[in-house]
PDB file of C-alpha atoms and ligand atoms in Angstrom:
ATOM      1  CA  MET A   1     -13.548   9.901 -10.333  1.00 65.00           C
ATOM      2  CA  VAL A   2     -11.513  12.930  -9.123  1.00 81.00           C
ATOM      3  CA  ILE A   3      -7.964  11.987  -7.442  1.00 87.00           C
ATOM      4  CA  SER A   4      -6.735  14.811  -5.432  1.00 91.00           C
ATOM      5  CA  PRO A   5      -3.016  14.856  -4.483  1.00 92.00           C
ATOM      6  CA  GLU A   6      -3.359  18.422  -3.222  1.00 94.00           C
ATOM      7  CA  LYS A   7      -5.245  17.355  -0.186  1.00 96.00           C
ATOM      8  CA  VAL A   8      -2.549  15.282   1.158  1.00 97.00           C
ATOM      9  CA  TYR A   9      -0.874  16.786   4.171  1.00 97.00           C
ATOM     10  CA  VAL A  10       1.545  16.023   7.005  1.00 98.00           C
ATOM     11  CA  GLN A  11      -0.417  15.455  10.455  1.00 98.00           C
ATOM     12  CA  HIS A  12       1.435  15.695  13.630  1.00 98.00           C
ATOM     13  CA  LEU A  13       0.818  12.876  16.039  1.00 98.00           C
ATOM     14  CA  THR A  14       0.905  12.579  19.826  1.00 98.00           C
ATOM     15  CA  ASN A  15       1.602   9.720  22.011  1.00 98.00           C
ATOM     16  CA  SER A  16       3.016   9.273  25.614  1.00 98.00           C
ATOM     17  CA  SER A  17       5.850   7.097  24.024  1.00 98.00           C
ATOM     18  CA  PHE A  18       6.660   9.936  21.595  1.00 98.00           C
ATOM     19  CA  ALA A  19       6.753  12.373  24.310  1.00 98.00           C
ATOM     20  CA  GLU A  20       8.712  10.271  26.417  1.00 97.00           C
ATOM     21  CA  ASN A  21      11.605   9.763  24.000  1.00 96.00           C
ATOM     22  CA  ASN A  22      11.190  13.394  22.462  1.00 98.00           C
ATOM     23  CA  LEU A  23      10.451  12.113  19.084  1.00 98.00           C
ATOM     24  CA  GLU A  24       8.731  14.353  16.548  1.00 98.00           C
ATOM     25  CA  VAL A  25       6.476  11.827  14.609  1.00 98.00           C
ATOM     26  CA  SER A  26       4.125  12.792  11.792  1.00 98.00           C
ATOM     27  CA  ILE A  27       2.181  10.953   9.034  1.00 98.00           C
ATOM     28  CA  VAL A  28       1.765  11.586   5.384  1.00 98.00           C
ATOM     29  CA  ARG A  29      -1.988  11.395   4.828  1.00 98.00           C
ATOM     30  CA  LEU A  30      -1.829   9.884   1.367  1.00 97.00           C
ATOM     31  CA  ASP A  31      -5.110   8.325   2.111  1.00 96.00           C
ATOM     32  CA  LEU A  32      -6.690  11.725   1.376  1.00 96.00           C
ATOM     33  CA  ILE A  33      -5.903  11.613  -2.353  1.00 94.00           C
ATOM     34  CA  HIS A  34      -9.398   9.699  -2.771  1.00 90.00           C
ATOM     35  CA  PRO A  35     -11.975   8.033  -0.371  1.00 83.00           C
ATOM     36  CA  SER A  36     -11.274   4.610  -2.012  1.00 80.00           C
ATOM     37  CA  ILE A  37      -8.033   4.741  -3.885  1.00 86.00           C
ATOM     38  CA  SER A  38      -4.931   3.706  -1.841  1.00 86.00           C
ATOM     39  CA  GLY A  39      -2.426   6.482  -2.122  1.00 87.00           C
ATOM     40  CA  ASN A  40       0.524   4.140  -2.643  1.00 92.00           C
ATOM     41  CA  LYS A  41      -1.214   2.264  -5.154  1.00 92.00           C
ATOM     42  CA  TRP A  42      -1.946   5.206  -7.224  1.00 91.00           C
ATOM     43  CA  PHE A  43       1.594   6.408  -7.195  1.00 93.00           C
ATOM     44  CA  LYS A  44       2.904   2.842  -7.976  1.00 92.00           C
ATOM     45  CA  LEU A  45       0.965   2.595 -10.664  1.00 93.00           C
ATOM     46  CA  SER A  46       1.823   6.003 -12.407  1.00 90.00           C
ATOM     47  CA  ALA A  47       5.305   4.589 -13.706  1.00 93.00           C
ATOM     48  CA  TYR A  48       3.389   1.872 -15.508  1.00 95.00           C
ATOM     49  CA  ILE A  49       0.800   4.018 -17.113  1.00 92.00           C
ATOM     50  CA  ASN A  50       3.786   6.363 -18.383  1.00 93.00           C
ATOM     51  CA  ASP A  51       5.467   3.303 -19.769  1.00 96.00           C
ATOM     52  CA  ALA A  52       2.268   2.103 -21.368  1.00 96.00           C
ATOM     53  CA  THR A  53       1.384   5.272 -22.786  1.00 93.00           C
ATOM     54  CA  GLN A  54       4.950   5.528 -24.220  1.00 96.00           C
ATOM     55  CA  LYS A  55       4.550   2.251 -25.860  1.00 97.00           C
ATOM     56  CA  SER A  56       1.112   3.302 -27.094  1.00 97.00           C
ATOM     57  CA  TYR A  57      -1.064   0.934 -25.235  1.00 97.00           C
ATOM     58  CA  GLN A  58      -4.685   2.152 -24.467  1.00 95.00           C
ATOM     59  CA  ALA A  59      -5.706  -0.861 -22.480  1.00 97.00           C
ATOM     60  CA  PHE A  60      -4.509  -2.491 -19.144  1.00 98.00           C
ATOM     61  CA  ALA A  61      -4.791  -5.918 -17.308  1.00 98.00           C
ATOM     62  CA  THR A  62      -3.852  -6.930 -13.886  1.00 98.00           C
ATOM     63  CA  PHE A  63      -4.384  -9.330 -11.002  1.00 98.00           C
ATOM     64  CA  GLY A  64      -5.882  -9.414  -7.498  1.00 96.00           C
ATOM     65  CA  GLY A  65      -8.153 -10.738  -4.964  1.00 94.00           C
ATOM     66  CA  ALA A  66     -11.847  -9.612  -3.973  1.00 92.00           C
ATOM     67  CA  TYR A  67     -10.564  -6.887  -1.696  1.00 87.00           C
ATOM     68  CA  SER A  68      -7.536  -5.673  -3.692  1.00 90.00           C
ATOM     69  CA  ASN A  69      -6.790  -2.017  -3.238  1.00 90.00           C
ATOM     70  CA  HIS A  70      -4.284  -2.451  -6.465  1.00 93.00           C
ATOM     71  CA  ILE A  71      -7.639  -3.661  -8.500  1.00 95.00           C
ATOM     72  CA  LEU A  72      -9.680  -0.428  -7.595  1.00 93.00           C
ATOM     73  CA  ALA A  73      -6.512   1.833  -8.184  1.00 93.00           C
ATOM     74  CA  THR A  74      -5.903   0.475 -11.642  1.00 95.00           C
ATOM     75  CA  ALA A  75      -9.790   0.584 -12.411  1.00 95.00           C
ATOM     76  CA  ALA A  76      -9.682   4.264 -11.286  1.00 91.00           C
ATOM     77  CA  HIS A  77      -6.623   5.206 -13.284  1.00 90.00           C
ATOM     78  CA  CYS A  78      -7.802   3.763 -16.400  1.00 94.00           C
ATOM     79  CA  ASN A  79     -11.454   5.484 -15.937  1.00 93.00           C
ATOM     80  CA  GLN A  80      -9.657   8.702 -15.538  1.00 89.00           C
ATOM     81  CA  GLN A  81      -7.702   8.317 -18.856  1.00 89.00           C
ATOM     82  CA  GLY A  82     -10.389   6.742 -20.529  1.00 93.00           C
ATOM     83  CA  TYR A  83      -8.473   3.313 -21.116  1.00 95.00           C
ATOM     84  CA  LYS A  84     -10.295  -0.147 -21.243  1.00 97.00           C
ATOM     85  CA  CYS A  85      -9.065  -2.582 -18.481  1.00 97.00           C
ATOM     86  CA  ILE A  86      -9.516  -5.956 -17.375  1.00 98.00           C
ATOM     87  CA  GLY A  87      -9.006  -7.382 -13.820  1.00 98.00           C
ATOM     88  CA  PHE A  88      -8.354 -11.110 -13.327  1.00 98.00           C
ATOM     89  CA  ILE A  89      -9.748 -11.826  -9.921  1.00 98.00           C
ATOM     90  CA  ARG A  90      -8.642 -14.622  -7.731  1.00 97.00           C
ATOM     91  CA  GLY A  91     -11.510 -17.200  -7.062  1.00 96.00           C
ATOM     92  CA  GLU A  92     -14.882 -18.024  -8.502  1.00 95.00           C
ATOM     93  CA  GLU A  93     -17.407 -15.293  -9.220  1.00 95.00           C
ATOM     94  CA  PRO A  94     -19.437 -14.714  -6.032  1.00 93.00           C
ATOM     95  CA  ALA A  95     -23.188 -14.296  -5.961  1.00 94.00           C
ATOM     96  CA  SER A  96     -22.607 -10.696  -4.725  1.00 95.00           C
ATOM     97  CA  LEU A  97     -19.514  -8.551  -5.557  1.00 95.00           C
ATOM     98  CA  SER A  98     -17.335  -7.115  -2.694  1.00 91.00           C
ATOM     99  CA  HIS A  99     -17.506  -3.242  -2.489  1.00 87.00           C
ATOM    100  CA  THR A 100     -14.043  -3.239  -3.949  1.00 90.00           C
ATOM    101  CA  LEU A 101     -15.004  -5.354  -6.939  1.00 95.00           C
ATOM    102  CA  ALA A 102     -18.398  -3.671  -7.304  1.00 95.00           C
ATOM    103  CA  ASP A 103     -16.576  -0.021  -7.565  1.00 93.00           C
ATOM    104  CA  ALA A 104     -14.023  -1.509 -10.042  1.00 95.00           C
ATOM    105  CA  LYS A 105     -16.894  -2.737 -12.081  1.00 97.00           C
ATOM    106  CA  GLU A 106     -18.655   0.567 -11.931  1.00 96.00           C
ATOM    107  CA  LEU A 107     -15.437   2.487 -13.123  1.00 95.00           C
ATOM    108  CA  GLY A 108     -15.726   0.371 -16.220  1.00 97.00           C
ATOM    109  CA  MET A 109     -13.189  -2.714 -15.375  1.00 98.00           C
ATOM    110  CA  THR A 110     -14.187  -6.126 -17.095  1.00 98.00           C
ATOM    111  CA  LEU A 111     -13.734  -8.676 -14.329  1.00 98.00           C
ATOM    112  CA  LYS A 112     -12.641 -12.056 -15.210  1.00 98.00           C
ATOM    113  CA  PHE A 113     -12.715 -14.669 -12.304  1.00 98.00           C
ATOM    114  CA  LEU A 114     -10.142 -17.614 -12.323  1.00 97.00           C
ATOM    115  CA  SER A 115     -10.428 -20.545  -9.967  1.00 96.00           C
ATOM    116  CA  ARG A 116      -7.711 -20.375  -7.197  1.00 96.00           C
ATOM    117  CA  SER A 117      -5.469 -23.038  -8.968  1.00 96.00           C
ATOM    118  CA  GLU A 118      -6.040 -21.072 -12.208  1.00 96.00           C
ATOM    119  CA  TYR A 119      -4.816 -17.913 -10.554  1.00 97.00           C
ATOM    120  CA  GLN A 120      -1.794 -19.525  -8.739  1.00 95.00           C
ATOM    121  CA  ASN A 121      -0.694 -21.282 -12.073  1.00 96.00           C
ATOM    122  CA  ARG A 122      -1.446 -18.132 -14.339  1.00 96.00           C
ATOM    123  CA  ASP A 123       0.936 -17.849 -17.238  1.00 95.00           C
ATOM    124  CA  ILE A 124       1.146 -14.121 -18.116  1.00 94.00           C
ATOM    125  CA  GLU A 125       3.015 -14.856 -21.323  1.00 95.00           C
ATOM    126  CA  HIS A 126      -0.126 -16.920 -22.521  1.00 96.00           C
ATOM    127  CA  LEU A 127      -2.509 -14.091 -21.455  1.00 96.00           C
ATOM    128  CA  LYS A 128      -0.591 -11.707 -23.279  1.00 97.00           C
ATOM    129  CA  SER A 129      -0.842 -13.688 -26.414  1.00 97.00           C
ATOM    130  CA  LEU A 130      -4.757 -13.741 -25.885  1.00 97.00           C
ATOM    131  CA  TYR A 131      -4.931  -9.923 -25.203  1.00 97.00           C
ATOM    132  CA  PRO A 132      -2.215  -8.539 -27.245  1.00 97.00           C
ATOM    133  CA  GLU A 133      -3.340  -4.892 -27.052  1.00 97.00           C
ATOM    134  CA  TYR A 134      -3.317  -4.961 -23.268  1.00 98.00           C
ATOM    135  CA  TYR A 135      -0.533  -3.820 -20.952  1.00 98.00           C
ATOM    136  CA  PHE A 136      -0.131  -6.092 -18.099  1.00 98.00           C
ATOM    137  CA  ILE A 137       0.812  -5.161 -14.580  1.00 97.00           C
ATOM    138  CA  ASP A 138       1.786  -7.832 -12.007  1.00 94.00           C
ATOM    139  CA  GLU A 139      -0.536  -8.413  -8.885  1.00 93.00           C
ATOM    140  CA  GLY A 140      -0.201  -5.434  -6.388  1.00 90.00           C
ATOM    141  CA  GLY A 141       1.826  -3.236  -8.897  1.00 92.00           C
ATOM    142  CA  PHE A 142       4.621  -5.472  -8.009  1.00 90.00           C
ATOM    143  CA  GLY A 143       7.802  -4.624 -10.157  1.00 90.00           C
ATOM    144  CA  THR A 144      10.705  -2.242 -10.764  1.00 90.00           C
ATOM    145  CA  LEU A 145       8.388   0.624 -12.403  1.00 94.00           C
ATOM    146  CA  GLY A 146       6.263   0.449  -9.163  1.00 94.00           C
ATOM    147  CA  ILE A 147       9.237   1.624  -6.923  1.00 94.00           C
ATOM    148  CA  ILE A 148       9.933   4.252  -9.531  1.00 94.00           C
ATOM    149  CA  GLY A 149       6.397   5.703  -8.940  1.00 93.00           C
ATOM    150  CA  ILE A 150       6.785   5.714  -5.367  1.00 95.00           C
ATOM    151  CA  LYS A 151       9.339   8.456  -5.505  1.00 95.00           C
ATOM    152  CA  GLN A 152       6.606  10.996  -5.864  1.00 95.00           C
ATOM    153  CA  ILE A 153       5.847  10.368  -2.182  1.00 96.00           C
ATOM    154  CA  PHE A 154       9.040  12.349  -1.169  1.00 97.00           C
ATOM    155  CA  GLN A 155       7.400  15.763  -2.148  1.00 97.00           C
ATOM    156  CA  TRP A 156       5.809  15.288   1.330  1.00 97.00           C
ATOM    157  CA  ILE A 157       8.722  13.748   3.443  1.00 98.00           C
ATOM    158  CA  PRO A 158      10.879  16.438   5.097  1.00 96.00           C
ATOM    159  CA  SER A 159      14.328  16.198   4.140  1.00 97.00           C
ATOM    160  CA  ASP A 160      15.409  16.263   7.946  1.00 97.00           C
ATOM    161  CA  ALA A 161      13.335  13.432   8.648  1.00 98.00           C
ATOM    162  CA  SER A 162      15.484  10.409   9.895  1.00 98.00           C
ATOM    163  CA  PHE A 163      13.056   7.630   9.689  1.00 98.00           C
ATOM    164  CA  ILE A 164      10.358   6.700   7.308  1.00 98.00           C
ATOM    165  CA  VAL A 165       7.962   4.031   8.443  1.00 98.00           C
ATOM    166  CA  ALA A 166       5.230   2.232   6.101  1.00 98.00           C
ATOM    167  CA  ALA A 167       3.365  -0.950   5.934  1.00 98.00           C
ATOM    168  CA  CYS A 168       4.368  -3.595   3.648  1.00 96.00           C
ATOM    169  CA  GLY A 169       2.457  -6.253   1.533  1.00 92.00           C
ATOM    170  CA  THR A 170       4.352  -7.006  -1.597  1.00 89.00           C
ATOM    171  CA  GLY A 171       7.210  -4.761  -0.583  1.00 94.00           C
ATOM    172  CA  THR A 172       7.150  -2.615  -3.470  1.00 94.00           C
ATOM    173  CA  THR A 173       6.118   0.606  -1.861  1.00 96.00           C
ATOM    174  CA  ILE A 174       8.969  -0.118   0.913  1.00 97.00           C
ATOM    175  CA  ALA A 175      11.390  -0.929  -1.899  1.00 97.00           C
ATOM    176  CA  GLY A 176      10.483   2.596  -3.697  1.00 97.00           C
ATOM    177  CA  LEU A 177      11.167   4.257  -0.307  1.00 98.00           C
ATOM    178  CA  ILE A 178      14.496   2.691   0.183  1.00 98.00           C
ATOM    179  CA  TYR A 179      15.506   3.670  -3.392  1.00 97.00           C
ATOM    180  CA  SER A 180      14.623   7.250  -3.172  1.00 97.00           C
ATOM    181  CA  ALA A 181      15.423   7.927   0.572  1.00 98.00           C
ATOM    182  CA  LEU A 182      18.440  10.467   1.534  1.00 97.00           C
ATOM    183  CA  PRO A 183      21.351   8.662   3.005  1.00 96.00           C
ATOM    184  CA  HIS A 184      20.558   9.651   6.450  1.00 97.00           C
ATOM    185  CA  GLN A 185      16.903   8.354   6.292  1.00 98.00           C
ATOM    186  CA  LYS A 186      16.253   4.751   7.582  1.00 98.00           C
ATOM    187  CA  VAL A 187      13.387   3.183   6.171  1.00 98.00           C
ATOM    188  CA  VAL A 188      11.447   0.759   8.311  1.00 98.00           C
ATOM    189  CA  GLY A 189       8.639  -1.657   6.945  1.00 98.00           C
ATOM    190  CA  ILE A 190       5.828  -3.220   9.129  1.00 98.00           C
ATOM    191  CA  ASN A 191       5.295  -6.430   7.358  1.00 98.00           C
ATOM    192  CA  VAL A 192       1.370  -7.345   7.535  1.00 97.00           C
ATOM    193  CA  LEU A 193       1.627 -10.795   6.317  1.00 96.00           C
ATOM    194  CA  LYS A 194       2.535 -13.748   8.625  1.00 97.00           C
ATOM    195  CA  GLY A 195       5.221 -16.004   7.424  1.00 95.00           C
ATOM    196  CA  TYR A 196       6.711 -13.957   4.758  1.00 93.00           C
ATOM    197  CA  GLU A 197      10.271 -13.411   6.011  1.00 92.00           C
ATOM    198  CA  ALA A 198      11.333 -13.832   2.291  1.00 95.00           C
ATOM    199  CA  ILE A 199      10.266 -10.341   1.792  1.00 96.00           C
ATOM    200  CA  GLU A 200      13.672  -8.962   2.536  1.00 96.00           C
ATOM    201  CA  ASN A 201      14.884 -10.963  -0.348  1.00 95.00           C
ATOM    202  CA  ASP A 202      11.992  -9.821  -2.681  1.00 93.00           C
ATOM    203  CA  ILE A 203      12.972  -6.198  -1.869  1.00 95.00           C
ATOM    204  CA  LYS A 204      16.408  -6.709  -2.741  1.00 95.00           C
ATOM    205  CA  GLN A 205      15.424  -8.285  -5.976  1.00 93.00           C
ATOM    206  CA  LEU A 206      13.251  -5.200  -6.798  1.00 93.00           C
ATOM    207  CA  LEU A 207      16.050  -2.739  -6.262  1.00 95.00           C
ATOM    208  CA  PRO A 208      18.501  -2.418  -9.114  1.00 92.00           C
ATOM    209  CA  SER A 209      21.480  -4.457  -8.929  1.00 91.00           C
ATOM    210  CA  ASP A 210      23.806  -1.494  -8.758  1.00 94.00           C
ATOM    211  CA  PHE A 211      21.907   0.188  -5.913  1.00 94.00           C
ATOM    212  CA  VAL A 212      23.506  -0.246  -2.488  1.00 91.00           C
ATOM    213  CA  SER A 213      21.583   0.598   0.797  1.00 93.00           C
ATOM    214  CA  ASN A 214      21.601  -1.019   4.253  1.00 93.00           C
ATOM    215  CA  ASN A 215      19.908   1.696   5.844  1.00 97.00           C
ATOM    216  CA  TRP A 216      16.421  -0.175   6.325  1.00 98.00           C
ATOM    217  CA  GLU A 217      14.760  -2.746   8.307  1.00 98.00           C
ATOM    218  CA  ILE A 218      11.550  -5.069   8.333  1.00 98.00           C
ATOM    219  CA  PHE A 219       9.759  -6.044  11.323  1.00 98.00           C
ATOM    220  CA  ASN A 220       7.835  -9.296  10.839  1.00 98.00           C
ATOM    221  CA  THR A 221       6.008  -9.304  14.276  1.00 97.00           C
ATOM    222  CA  TYR A 222       3.189  -6.922  13.852  1.00 98.00           C
ATOM    223  CA  HIS A 223       0.614  -8.972  11.714  1.00 98.00           C
ATOM    224  CA  PHE A 224      -1.949  -9.968  14.333  1.00 98.00           C
ATOM    225  CA  GLY A 225      -2.153 -13.296  13.265  1.00 97.00           C
ATOM    226  CA  GLY A 226      -1.711 -12.587   9.384  1.00 96.00           C
ATOM    227  CA  TYR A 227      -3.139 -10.629   6.627  1.00 93.00           C
ATOM    228  CA  ALA A 228      -6.376  -8.924   7.406  1.00 92.00           C
ATOM    229  CA  LYS A 229      -6.458 -10.757  10.540  1.00 96.00           C
ATOM    230  CA  LYS A 230      -7.631  -8.828  13.484  1.00 97.00           C
ATOM    231  CA  ASN A 231      -8.562  -9.089  17.067  1.00 97.00           C
ATOM    232  CA  ASP A 232     -10.139  -6.902  19.576  1.00 97.00           C
ATOM    233  CA  SER A 233      -7.056  -5.329  21.001  1.00 98.00           C
ATOM    234  CA  LEU A 234      -6.446  -4.107  17.178  1.00 98.00           C
ATOM    235  CA  ILE A 235      -9.993  -2.583  17.023  1.00 98.00           C
ATOM    236  CA  ASN A 236      -9.502  -0.727  20.381  1.00 98.00           C
ATOM    237  CA  PHE A 237      -5.961   0.606  19.249  1.00 98.00           C
ATOM    238  CA  MET A 238      -7.824   1.989  16.074  1.00 98.00           C
ATOM    239  CA  ASN A 239     -10.523   3.719  18.112  1.00 98.00           C
ATOM    240  CA  GLU A 240      -7.980   4.935  20.393  1.00 98.00           C
ATOM    241  CA  LEU A 241      -5.772   6.255  17.355  1.00 98.00           C
ATOM    242  CA  TRP A 242      -9.121   8.104  16.157  1.00 98.00           C
ATOM    243  CA  GLN A 243      -9.708   9.668  19.760  1.00 98.00           C
ATOM    244  CA  THR A 244      -6.257  10.792  20.634  1.00 98.00           C
ATOM    245  CA  ASN A 245      -5.253  11.992  16.900  1.00 98.00           C
ATOM    246  CA  ALA A 246      -8.346  11.915  14.793  1.00 98.00           C
ATOM    247  CA  LEU A 247      -6.415   9.407  12.608  1.00 98.00           C
ATOM    248  CA  PRO A 248      -8.640   6.828  10.550  1.00 98.00           C
ATOM    249  CA  THR A 249      -6.739   3.642   9.982  1.00 98.00           C
ATOM    250  CA  ASP A 250      -7.569   0.288   8.082  1.00 97.00           C
ATOM    251  CA  PHE A 251      -7.510  -3.016  10.022  1.00 97.00           C
ATOM    252  CA  VAL A 252      -5.433  -4.573   7.286  1.00 95.00           C
ATOM    253  CA  TYR A 253      -2.458  -2.338   6.677  1.00 96.00           C
ATOM    254  CA  GLU A 254      -2.193   1.114   8.675  1.00 98.00           C
ATOM    255  CA  SER A 255      -3.367   0.027  12.071  1.00 98.00           C
ATOM    256  CA  LYS A 256      -0.784  -2.598  11.975  1.00 98.00           C
ATOM    257  CA  MET A 257       1.899   0.043  10.958  1.00 98.00           C
ATOM    258  CA  MET A 258       0.904   2.661  13.429  1.00 98.00           C
ATOM    259  CA  TYR A 259       0.963  -0.347  16.092  1.00 98.00           C
ATOM    260  CA  GLY A 260       4.413  -1.234  15.280  1.00 98.00           C
ATOM    261  CA  LEU A 261       5.683   2.282  15.066  1.00 98.00           C
ATOM    262  CA  ILE A 262       4.161   3.027  18.673  1.00 98.00           C
ATOM    263  CA  ASP A 263       5.481  -0.336  20.044  1.00 98.00           C
ATOM    264  CA  LEU A 264       9.117   0.425  18.521  1.00 98.00           C
ATOM    265  CA  ALA A 265       8.993   4.122  20.072  1.00 98.00           C
ATOM    266  CA  LYS A 266       7.990   2.301  23.693  1.00 98.00           C
ATOM    267  CA  LYS A 267      10.803   0.072  23.275  1.00 98.00           C
ATOM    268  CA  GLY A 268      13.417   2.841  22.676  1.00 98.00           C
ATOM    269  CA  TYR A 269      14.339   1.905  19.000  1.00 98.00           C
ATOM    270  CA  PHE A 270      14.168   5.491  17.618  1.00 98.00           C
ATOM    271  CA  PRO A 271      17.102   7.556  19.266  1.00 98.00           C
ATOM    272  CA  LYS A 272      16.002  10.555  21.370  1.00 97.00           C
ATOM    273  CA  ASN A 273      15.266  13.500  19.057  1.00 97.00           C
ATOM    274  CA  SER A 274      14.576  11.558  15.977  1.00 98.00           C
ATOM    275  CA  LYS A 275      12.215  12.922  13.504  1.00 98.00           C
ATOM    276  CA  VAL A 276      10.038  10.035  12.344  1.00 98.00           C
ATOM    277  CA  ILE A 277       7.581  10.314   9.231  1.00 98.00           C
ATOM    278  CA  ALA A 278       5.007   7.441   8.701  1.00 98.00           C
ATOM    279  CA  ILE A 279       3.400   6.972   5.489  1.00 98.00           C
ATOM    280  CA  HIS A 280      -0.280   6.511   5.619  1.00 98.00           C
ATOM    281  CA  SER A 281      -1.529   4.823   2.091  1.00 95.00           C
ATOM    282  CA  GLY A 282      -5.098   4.578   2.677  1.00 94.00           C
ATOM    283  CA  GLY A 283      -7.003   1.274   2.355  1.00 91.00           C
ATOM    284  CA  LEU A 284      -9.710   2.785   4.452  1.00 92.00           C
ATOM    285  CA  GLN A 285     -12.581   1.268   2.339  1.00 84.00           C
ATOM    286  CA  GLY A 286     -11.593  -2.173   3.598  1.00 86.00           C
ATOM    287  CA  ASN A 287     -13.341  -1.130   6.737  1.00 92.00           C
ATOM    288  CA  LEU A 288     -16.477  -1.350   5.137  1.00 86.00           C
ATOM    289  CA  SER A 289     -16.485  -5.138   5.679  1.00 85.00           C
ATOM    290  CA  LEU A 290     -16.374  -4.770   9.413  1.00 92.00           C
ATOM    291  CA  PRO A 291     -19.642  -4.809  11.414  1.00 94.00           C
ATOM    292  CA  LYS A 292     -21.193  -1.709  11.620  1.00 94.00           C
ATOM    293  CA  GLY A 293     -20.473   0.380  15.086  1.00 95.00           C
ATOM    294  CA  LEU A 294     -17.168  -1.566  15.768  1.00 97.00           C
ATOM    295  CA  LEU A 295     -15.237   1.508  14.683  1.00 97.00           C
ATOM    296  CA  HIS A 296     -15.995   4.922  16.174  1.00 96.00           C
ATOM    297  CA  PHE A 297     -15.158   6.854  12.914  1.00 96.00           C
TER     298      PHE A 297
HETATM  299  C1  PLP B   1      -1.309  -2.186  -1.056  1.00 84.99           C
HETATM  300  C2  PLP B   1      -0.965  -1.393   0.451  1.00 84.99           C
HETATM  301  C3  PLP B   1      -0.049  -1.522   1.156  1.00 84.99           C
HETATM  302  C4  PLP B   1       1.322  -2.328   0.813  1.00 84.99           C
HETATM  303  O1  PLP B   1       1.930  -1.842  -0.310  1.00 84.99           O
HETATM  304  P1  PLP B   1       3.169  -2.802  -1.220  1.00 84.99           P
HETATM  305  O2  PLP B   1       3.716  -2.030  -2.026  1.00 84.99           O
HETATM  306  O3  PLP B   1       2.377  -3.934  -1.607  1.00 84.99           O
HETATM  307  O4  PLP B   1       4.102  -3.321   0.102  1.00 84.99           O
HETATM  308  C5  PLP B   1      -0.025  -0.690   2.330  1.00 84.99           C
HETATM  309  N1  PLP B   1      -1.072  -0.098   2.653  1.00 84.99           N
HETATM  310  C6  PLP B   1      -2.169   0.038   1.776  1.00 84.99           C
HETATM  311  C7  PLP B   1      -3.413   0.665   2.181  1.00 84.99           C
HETATM  312  C8  PLP B   1      -2.270  -0.804   0.605  1.00 84.99           C
HETATM  313  O5  PLP B   1      -3.341  -0.927  -0.071  1.00 84.99           O
END
């Protein structure tokens, strides 16, 4: 398991709506750190790992569903550092494991399956008492340490960028971007969950109470029907992005983020001559669950 941050680069993007508005648009290719580890998950975890190391933990436990990029990133971190880890997985053990869980298991993660209601009602304090030597990380890496880890992404964000656009699930990545952005940089989140308008409040909760910034906005209308939902128009859009920009995207997060970004550009959301930076966090291994041949990449 080799993680390669040195492969990350900033790719220039073209689209007629960018040209019409004189926008300079690029994307930070965090997906290139590893074929199956999501870039944002890796960075989000790093502050937890540091905290755990300082507290002398050598084992980790966390939570997620069968397709969780966070579960896989945690397994990879622990594998790289020789730590034990447990993944508490939502739902009964399936007859055959998803790609994500099979990879996590191969990396040495112990999988423990919880029924949906057990998962929903999980009592972290109780689990901690059962596994005292384990450092527990919340589902998706949600939490204040997660936003601190995201700061590292700024090494690829030019200081003259005026907009930073990223997909949001739990909102931790966006909170981290808001927390570390320069005052003139507006952070724009494309929410991939349907009916999760409370995300704005959750983002505010994650930010330290003495931190003030109003320079951010979340769009809740680009979810294509909900988390991991897709239709022909999204698939066509993904193939088009590949054809025009050689940009691979996943159908859960990054395609919806790029769709939102282009739609906002068409609608004139970004003032003329703006420099816009998108964040590609990865997630491409999620496309393995699509029928073969649907995507041209
Ligand atoms: C998890 C994930 C996100 C969303 O990150 P949050 O911090 O949960 O908002 C975006 N893109 C990819 C590829 C992810 O795996």
